[in-house]
Amino acid sequence: MNKLVISPEQYVSPFETAVKEHVPAAGDIYLDKSPSCNGAVIIRLDSRIEERPGCWNVTLLEGNHSDKTISEDTLKKYYRPLLGNYEETMTKAREIADGDLRAIESLMANTAPSAASEELMATESPEHIRAILDSSENLKNRLEEIHLAAKIIIENRKSELDARLHQMNGYLQEMKEKVRNIVKVITILNLYTGATVDLHQITEGAPAGPDVRLTLRQRILYMDEELCVHLDHEADYTDVPAFFEWLSQKGNRNIIVPEEKCIVALKPKRFSMNYRSGDPVYDNARNMWNKQTYIVIRNGDNLWWAESDDLELCDCAFPHSDYQDEAMKHLGKDTYEAKRSRLEMENINYRTTKYMMFIQGLVDQQPQLFGAQKGRVNLMKLSGVTLVRDDEDLIGTGIKPWAEFEKEKNALIRRGTRILYIAGGKFRNGPNSRAWNSGGEPMGYYVSEYSEPQPPATGIYHADTYIRVVGYKDGKPVKGPAPHLVFRYNPKDTVYDRSGYDWEGHERKRSIAWKYDPSHVLNYDDISVEELRSYLEDRTQRKDFTDMMPLLKGMLLHKIAEKDNEEAFKALMQETIRKEKSVFVTQEKMNEAIAWWKKKVIYTRPLRSDDAKAFRMIKQYILKGC
């Protein structure tokens, strides 16, 4: 008997044929072929739209969709018709979506090919084989329809859960905001009652009278900047006890809290330090301690300091008078800048409220601090208190910015001018490098790193000129276009000649020309002590603290020592001339004569009290003008 073979190419699925030949009709149900959380739907065609050929009115059976109409092109592209029974399909799909797979098992048991089918295949009847293939294909189609319906149900449940989750997140956010507001209120109350405040007395003495109003200062001071003249190192949080010890001295009290009843906020440092302990968490914590807020309270000769972990001030103790202007620019807007501005305004208001309630608590809860007051102090109404807006700098101090002053004075440096040099780092940037962390570099060529000179130490030097030889012509050196400003010093180190002739080394005897970095020097001869003190005392210049203070402090110490020598010299000169000539020399004439002698030669000379030659020459200069 000849066998009849049906190849896959010859077999056409009845499902594919049905889908291809299906013509949309009223009552047809269509499934979304690629369901997602944005459009997992099952629809039923209701009626054609006469005025829009090829379009149908639809009813949504499953899912959530805003469109009430659909075109036949859209149906072909994105939907497939449901060929099975809708109720049965959805019942089994919901069972599967609930995790019950028995619906699939029962369907396969009822419709899958049986052993009898295998017996039919043995007869080699093509009709029987086609019946088996059609039965299997119908089962596959039903399973796909049920699977797709279940997927649509699951996607819609996910959408519902996402919507509920979004709703719940909004509710939780609202609850968080309420909890945050409650915490804020508790924090403010703790500050008012003093529950979280540490209060310590620094000095005791007579209090101010009841007529003296309480003064609040706006500017935040920084302990390291106030201590910079008195310490030989850069201060940080570890020097807080040293600051309060310094503050306990009567002469220093008025520098920090000038009014008799006064409150000032301070922090250990304005800028972070580059700690390198090897533990970054610890180093970060140390910089946080440098930002801790301390409050100094004065009543007459009595001083206290207070701190609290709940009290945090940023740029100033209370806002500037124009702090709301930025928020008004974004009023009614929903931009990122507007949201950020509103958030910053809320933070400012919260910090200010905490600070004011903390002070109000000191007044109300700690009567020993301020004693009897004339009239009640109410910080919220700003009654009984004076706000000093010293951080707004409305008038200005009348002195130039430090960078401008430094540039102007250093432009006067000439050969022979004395300069203060602040040494850079002692670690070179790399092998065979002659630069020391921007502190400068030696002029000239050195055979190797073993012959390079040590860098100069901090001190007073004479500016000099160095003309570089760029070549030779007719056996004579050709000099460069312009001389470099340098200063000369003797490193007094050991030089090792690695050419093989001097392994033991020998002492360096010649002076070295050092080309300094302009940011490491300051003109010594053309700056007065008064100018130095004005910059030290002007707190508006403190943002340049790290660059300014080493130069200011170093020069001031040298200037004061030189001035003391000059005062002794002036007194001796005045007494000598009075006895010999019965003439009184004015201070202006004396200063003129000393300045003449200092700059009489190219290199400015310091005046020593025991310099007999200087005494004789200055005396002659003064007497010529008398």
CSV table of C-alpha atoms in Angstrom, one decimal, residues 60-237:
chain,number,residue,atom,x,y,z
A,60,LEU,CA,-14.3,48.0,26.4
A,61,LEU,CA,-14.7,44.6,28.0
A,62,GLU,CA,-11.3,44.4,29.8
A,63,GLY,CA,-8.7,47.1,30.7
A,64,ASN,CA,-8.8,50.8,30.6
A,65,HIS,CA,-8.8,52.8,27.4
A,66,SER,CA,-10.0,56.2,26.5
A,67,ASP,CA,-10.8,55.5,22.8
A,68,LYS,CA,-14.5,54.6,22.0
A,69,THR,CA,-13.8,54.0,18.3
A,70,ILE,CA,-11.3,51.9,16.3
A,71,SER,CA,-10.4,51.5,12.6
A,72,GLU,CA,-10.1,48.2,10.8
A,73,ASP,CA,-6.4,49.0,10.0
A,74,THR,CA,-5.7,49.3,13.7
A,75,LEU,CA,-7.5,46.0,14.3
A,76,LYS,CA,-5.4,44.2,11.7
A,77,LYS,CA,-2.1,45.6,13.1
A,78,TYR,CA,-2.6,45.4,16.9
A,79,TYR,CA,-5.5,43.0,17.6
A,80,ARG,CA,-6.5,39.5,16.9
A,81,PRO,CA,-10.1,38.2,16.8
A,82,LEU,CA,-11.3,35.8,19.5
A,83,LEU,CA,-12.5,32.7,17.8
A,84,GLY,CA,-13.4,30.7,20.9
A,85,ASN,CA,-16.2,31.3,23.4
A,86,TYR,CA,-15.6,34.6,25.3
A,87,GLU,CA,-17.1,33.5,28.6
A,88,GLU,CA,-15.2,30.2,28.7
A,89,THR,CA,-12.0,32.0,27.6
A,90,MET,CA,-12.2,34.7,30.3
A,91,THR,CA,-13.2,32.1,33.0
A,92,LYS,CA,-10.2,30.0,32.3
A,93,ALA,CA,-7.9,33.1,31.9
A,94,ARG,CA,-9.0,34.4,35.3
A,95,GLU,CA,-8.3,31.0,36.9
A,96,ILE,CA,-4.8,31.0,35.3
A,97,ALA,CA,-4.2,34.6,36.4
A,98,ASP,CA,-5.1,33.5,40.0
A,99,GLY,CA,-2.5,30.8,39.7
A,100,ASP,CA,-4.8,27.8,39.1
A,101,LEU,CA,-3.4,25.8,36.2
A,102,ARG,CA,-6.1,23.1,36.3
A,103,ALA,CA,-8.0,25.0,33.6
A,104,ILE,CA,-5.2,24.2,31.1
A,105,GLU,CA,-5.0,20.6,32.2
A,106,SER,CA,-8.8,20.1,31.8
A,107,LEU,CA,-8.8,21.7,28.4
A,108,MET,CA,-5.9,19.5,27.2
A,109,ALA,CA,-7.6,16.4,28.6
A,110,ASN,CA,-10.8,17.1,26.7
A,111,THR,CA,-9.4,18.2,23.3
A,112,ALA,CA,-5.9,16.7,22.9
A,113,PRO,CA,-5.4,13.8,20.5
A,114,SER,CA,-6.1,10.4,22.1
A,115,ALA,CA,-4.7,6.9,21.6
A,116,ALA,CA,-7.6,6.3,19.2
A,117,SER,CA,-6.1,9.0,17.0
A,118,GLU,CA,-2.9,7.0,16.8
A,119,GLU,CA,-5.0,4.0,15.7
A,120,LEU,CA,-6.5,6.2,13.0
A,121,MET,CA,-3.0,7.2,11.9
A,122,ALA,CA,-2.2,3.6,11.4
A,123,THR,CA,-4.9,3.3,8.7
A,124,GLU,CA,-2.9,5.9,6.8
A,125,SER,CA,-6.1,7.7,5.9
A,126,PRO,CA,-5.3,11.4,4.9
A,127,GLU,CA,-8.7,12.5,6.3
A,128,HIS,CA,-7.8,11.1,9.7
A,129,ILE,CA,-4.4,12.7,9.7
A,130,ARG,CA,-5.8,16.1,8.7
A,131,ALA,CA,-8.4,15.7,11.5
A,132,ILE,CA,-5.7,15.1,14.0
A,133,LEU,CA,-3.7,18.1,12.8
A,134,ASP,CA,-6.8,20.3,12.9
A,135,SER,CA,-7.6,19.2,16.4
A,136,SER,CA,-4.0,19.9,17.6
A,137,GLU,CA,-4.1,23.3,15.9
A,138,ASN,CA,-7.4,24.2,17.4
A,139,LEU,CA,-6.0,23.3,20.9
A,140,LYS,CA,-2.9,25.4,20.3
A,141,ASN,CA,-5.2,28.4,19.2
A,142,ARG,CA,-7.4,28.0,22.3
A,143,LEU,CA,-4.4,27.9,24.6
A,144,GLU,CA,-2.9,31.0,22.9
A,145,GLU,CA,-6.2,32.9,23.3
A,146,ILE,CA,-6.5,31.9,27.0
A,147,HIS,CA,-2.9,32.7,27.6
A,148,LEU,CA,-3.3,36.2,25.9
A,149,ALA,CA,-6.5,36.9,27.9
A,150,ALA,CA,-4.7,35.9,31.1
A,151,LYS,CA,-1.8,38.2,30.2
A,152,ILE,CA,-4.2,41.1,29.6
A,153,ILE,CA,-5.8,40.4,33.0
A,154,ILE,CA,-2.5,40.3,34.8
A,155,GLU,CA,-1.3,43.5,33.1
A,156,ASN,CA,-4.4,45.3,34.1
A,157,ARG,CA,-4.0,44.1,37.7
A,158,LYS,CA,-0.5,45.4,37.6
A,159,SER,CA,-1.8,48.7,36.4
A,160,GLU,CA,-4.3,48.8,39.2
A,161,LEU,CA,-1.7,47.9,41.7
A,162,ASP,CA,0.7,50.6,40.4
A,163,ALA,CA,-2.1,53.1,40.7
A,164,ARG,CA,-2.8,52.0,44.2
A,165,LEU,CA,0.9,52.1,45.0
A,166,HIS,CA,1.2,55.6,43.5
A,167,GLN,CA,-1.8,56.6,45.7
A,168,MET,CA,-0.3,55.0,48.7
A,169,ASN,CA,3.1,56.7,48.0
A,170,GLY,CA,1.3,60.0,47.9
A,171,TYR,CA,-0.4,59.3,51.2
A,172,LEU,CA,2.9,58.2,52.7
A,173,GLN,CA,4.6,61.3,51.5
A,174,GLU,CA,1.8,63.4,53.0
A,175,MET,CA,2.2,61.4,56.3
A,176,LYS,CA,6.0,61.9,56.1
A,177,GLU,CA,5.5,65.7,55.7
A,178,LYS,CA,3.2,65.7,58.7
A,179,VAL,CA,5.7,63.7,60.8
A,180,ARG,CA,8.5,66.0,59.6
A,181,ASN,CA,6.5,69.1,60.7
A,182,ILE,CA,5.8,67.4,64.1
A,183,VAL,CA,9.6,66.7,64.4
A,184,LYS,CA,10.3,70.4,63.6
A,185,VAL,CA,7.9,71.5,66.3
A,186,ILE,CA,9.4,69.2,68.8
A,187,THR,CA,12.9,70.4,67.9
A,188,ILE,CA,11.9,74.0,68.3
A,189,LEU,CA,10.3,73.3,71.7
A,190,ASN,CA,13.4,71.4,72.8
A,191,LEU,CA,15.5,74.5,71.9
A,192,TYR,CA,13.1,76.8,73.7
A,193,THR,CA,13.0,74.8,76.9
A,194,GLY,CA,16.7,74.1,76.8
A,195,ALA,CA,16.2,70.3,76.8
A,196,THR,CA,18.8,69.8,74.0
A,197,VAL,CA,21.0,72.8,74.9
A,198,ASP,CA,24.4,72.7,76.6
A,199,LEU,CA,25.2,76.0,78.5
A,200,HIS,CA,28.6,76.8,80.0
A,201,GLN,CA,29.9,79.9,81.8
A,202,ILE,CA,33.2,81.4,80.7
A,203,THR,CA,33.6,84.4,83.0
A,204,GLU,CA,31.7,85.9,86.0
A,205,GLY,CA,31.3,89.6,86.8
A,206,ALA,CA,28.9,92.5,87.1
A,207,PRO,CA,25.9,92.3,84.8
A,208,ALA,CA,24.7,95.1,82.5
A,209,GLY,CA,21.9,97.3,83.7
A,210,PRO,CA,18.2,96.6,82.9
A,211,ASP,CA,18.1,99.6,80.5
A,212,VAL,CA,20.6,97.9,78.1
A,213,ARG,CA,18.9,96.3,75.2
A,214,LEU,CA,19.8,92.8,74.0
A,215,THR,CA,21.7,92.9,70.7
A,216,LEU,CA,21.8,90.1,68.2
A,217,ARG,CA,24.6,90.2,65.6
A,218,GLN,CA,23.9,88.8,62.1
A,219,ARG,CA,27.5,87.8,61.1
A,220,ILE,CA,28.8,84.4,61.9
A,221,LEU,CA,32.4,84.5,63.2
A,222,TYR,CA,35.0,81.8,62.8
A,223,MET,CA,37.3,80.9,65.6
A,224,ASP,CA,40.3,80.1,63.5
A,225,GLU,CA,40.2,83.5,61.9
A,226,GLU,CA,39.9,85.3,65.2
A,227,LEU,CA,42.8,83.2,66.6
A,228,CYS,CA,45.0,83.4,63.6
A,229,VAL,CA,47.3,86.0,65.1
A,230,HIS,CA,47.7,84.2,68.4
A,231,LEU,CA,48.4,80.6,67.2
A,232,ASP,CA,51.3,79.2,65.4
A,233,HIS,CA,49.2,76.7,63.5
A,234,GLU,CA,45.9,76.6,61.6
A,235,ALA,CA,43.1,76.2,64.1
A,236,ASP,CA,40.2,73.7,63.8
A,237,TYR,CA,37.6,72.1,66.2
